């Protein structure tokens, strides 16, 4: 699931050799992201939730990993996935989360 992606992303993030890091990013993008996104797309509802019909920790956890993933691969991992885009939109439109996004300190991650 989401944590499996996180584990693989951490391997890339921790790689010191820039050439190897780029190779790992390419392999991750080609062999891991697409199948994972296709799987998550099926799990998310057409209303944009993973569980039920309101925001849950599952939606927030997914958003958090996708935010990190997008920063690492420099691409939108949700591009072309309607249900997953709705999950992101539901998370970011939550008033408390929207406020945090607006006011949070800027960090490299």
Tab-separated table of C-alpha atoms in Angstrom:
chain	number	residue	atom	x	y	z
A	1	UNK	CA	0.000	0.000	0.000
A	2	UNK	CA	0.985	3.569	0.675
A	3	UNK	CA	3.665	2.557	3.170
A	4	UNK	CA	5.232	0.216	0.607
A	5	UNK	CA	5.596	3.194	-1.718
A	6	UNK	CA	7.107	5.157	1.143
A	7	UNK	CA	9.694	2.460	1.764
A	8	UNK	CA	10.728	2.440	-1.884
A	9	UNK	CA	10.793	6.247	-1.987
A	10	UNK	CA	13.049	6.318	1.069
A	11	UNK	CA	15.567	4.124	-0.733
A	12	UNK	CA	15.729	6.713	-3.499
A	13	UNK	CA	15.841	9.628	-1.089
A	14	UNK	CA	18.755	8.130	0.860
A	15	UNK	CA	20.857	7.304	-2.208
A	16	UNK	CA	24.030	9.439	-2.125
A	17	UNK	CA	25.268	8.724	-5.652
A	18	UNK	CA	23.332	11.123	-7.919
A	19	UNK	CA	23.651	8.873	-10.970
A	20	UNK	CA	22.274	5.875	-9.072
A	21	UNK	CA	19.576	8.087	-7.576
A	22	UNK	CA	18.370	9.152	-11.017
A	23	UNK	CA	18.396	5.537	-12.204
A	24	UNK	CA	16.350	4.489	-9.178
A	25	UNK	CA	13.889	7.337	-9.773
A	26	UNK	CA	13.444	6.280	-13.391
A	27	UNK	CA	12.915	2.638	-12.466
A	28	UNK	CA	10.508	3.619	-9.681
A	29	UNK	CA	8.498	5.826	-12.039
A	30	UNK	CA	8.310	3.153	-14.732
A	31	UNK	CA	7.805	-0.011	-12.688
A	32	UNK	CA	6.256	1.008	-9.387
A	33	UNK	CA	4.207	4.187	-9.613
A	34	UNK	CA	1.869	3.259	-12.456
A	35	UNK	CA	0.784	-0.135	-11.061
A	36	UNK	CA	0.383	1.389	-7.603
A	37	UNK	CA	-1.713	4.291	-8.888
A	38	UNK	CA	-3.894	1.922	-10.895
A	39	UNK	CA	-4.469	-0.128	-7.749
A	40	UNK	CA	-5.245	2.931	-5.593
A	41	UNK	CA	-7.547	4.323	-8.289
A	42	UNK	CA	-9.702	1.197	-7.930
A	43	UNK	CA	-9.756	1.518	-4.133
A	44	UNK	CA	-10.825	5.164	-4.093
A	45	UNK	CA	-14.503	5.911	-4.612
A	46	UNK	CA	-15.824	8.170	-7.338
A	47	UNK	CA	-16.543	10.687	-4.543
A	48	UNK	CA	-12.821	10.758	-3.719
A	49	UNK	CA	-12.548	8.800	-0.471
A	50	UNK	CA	-10.868	5.535	0.405
A	51	UNK	CA	-13.262	4.669	3.229
A	52	UNK	CA	-16.913	5.658	3.383
A	53	UNK	CA	-18.026	9.067	2.195
A	54	UNK	CA	-16.023	11.443	4.341
A	55	UNK	CA	-12.400	12.319	4.965
A	56	UNK	CA	-10.407	9.729	6.926
A	57	UNK	CA	-6.815	9.191	7.933
A	58	UNK	CA	-6.416	6.942	4.870
A	59	UNK	CA	-7.107	9.909	2.567
A	60	UNK	CA	-4.717	12.182	4.462
A	61	UNK	CA	-1.963	9.546	4.564
A	62	UNK	CA	-2.314	8.972	0.829
A	63	UNK	CA	-2.155	12.722	0.132
A	64	UNK	CA	0.947	13.075	2.279
A	65	UNK	CA	2.821	10.335	0.410
A	66	UNK	CA	1.762	11.696	-2.971
A	67	UNK	CA	2.983	15.164	-2.001
A	68	UNK	CA	6.393	13.735	-1.140
A	69	UNK	CA	6.403	11.514	-4.216
A	70	UNK	CA	5.577	14.393	-6.540
A	71	UNK	CA	8.462	16.382	-5.099
A	72	UNK	CA	10.898	13.541	-5.621
A	73	UNK	CA	9.969	12.606	-9.178
A	74	UNK	CA	9.067	16.149	-10.299
A	75	UNK	CA	5.792	15.025	-11.812
A	76	UNK	CA	2.169	14.727	-10.725
A	77	UNK	CA	1.688	11.060	-9.792
A	78	UNK	CA	-2.112	11.531	-9.874
A	79	UNK	CA	-2.250	12.746	-13.459
A	80	UNK	CA	-4.929	10.789	-15.288
A	81	UNK	CA	-6.436	9.224	-12.161
A	82	UNK	CA	-9.840	10.824	-11.586
A	83	UNK	CA	-10.694	9.221	-8.241
A	84	UNK	CA	-7.242	9.881	-6.792
A	85	UNK	CA	-7.376	13.503	-7.913
A	86	UNK	CA	-10.680	13.783	-6.057
A	87	UNK	CA	-9.035	12.316	-2.936
A	88	UNK	CA	-6.364	15.015	-3.149
A	89	UNK	CA	-8.997	17.705	-3.682
A	90	UNK	CA	-11.038	16.475	-0.716
A	91	UNK	CA	-7.986	16.538	1.535
A	92	UNK	CA	-6.787	19.964	0.441
A	93	UNK	CA	-10.263	21.498	0.685
A	94	UNK	CA	-10.645	20.491	4.336
A	95	UNK	CA	-10.571	23.856	6.196
A	96	UNK	CA	-7.972	22.800	8.779
A	97	UNK	CA	-5.688	21.174	6.234
A	98	UNK	CA	-6.109	24.058	3.787
A	99	UNK	CA	-5.056	26.478	6.520
A	100	UNK	CA	-2.012	24.367	7.388
A	101	UNK	CA	-0.981	24.178	3.721
A	102	UNK	CA	-1.267	27.952	3.445
A	103	UNK	CA	0.638	28.716	6.660
A	104	UNK	CA	3.099	25.847	7.006
A	105	UNK	CA	6.799	26.581	7.090
A	106	UNK	CA	8.672	25.883	3.894
A	107	UNK	CA	10.898	22.818	4.109
A	108	UNK	CA	12.891	20.815	1.570
A	109	UNK	CA	10.426	17.915	2.000
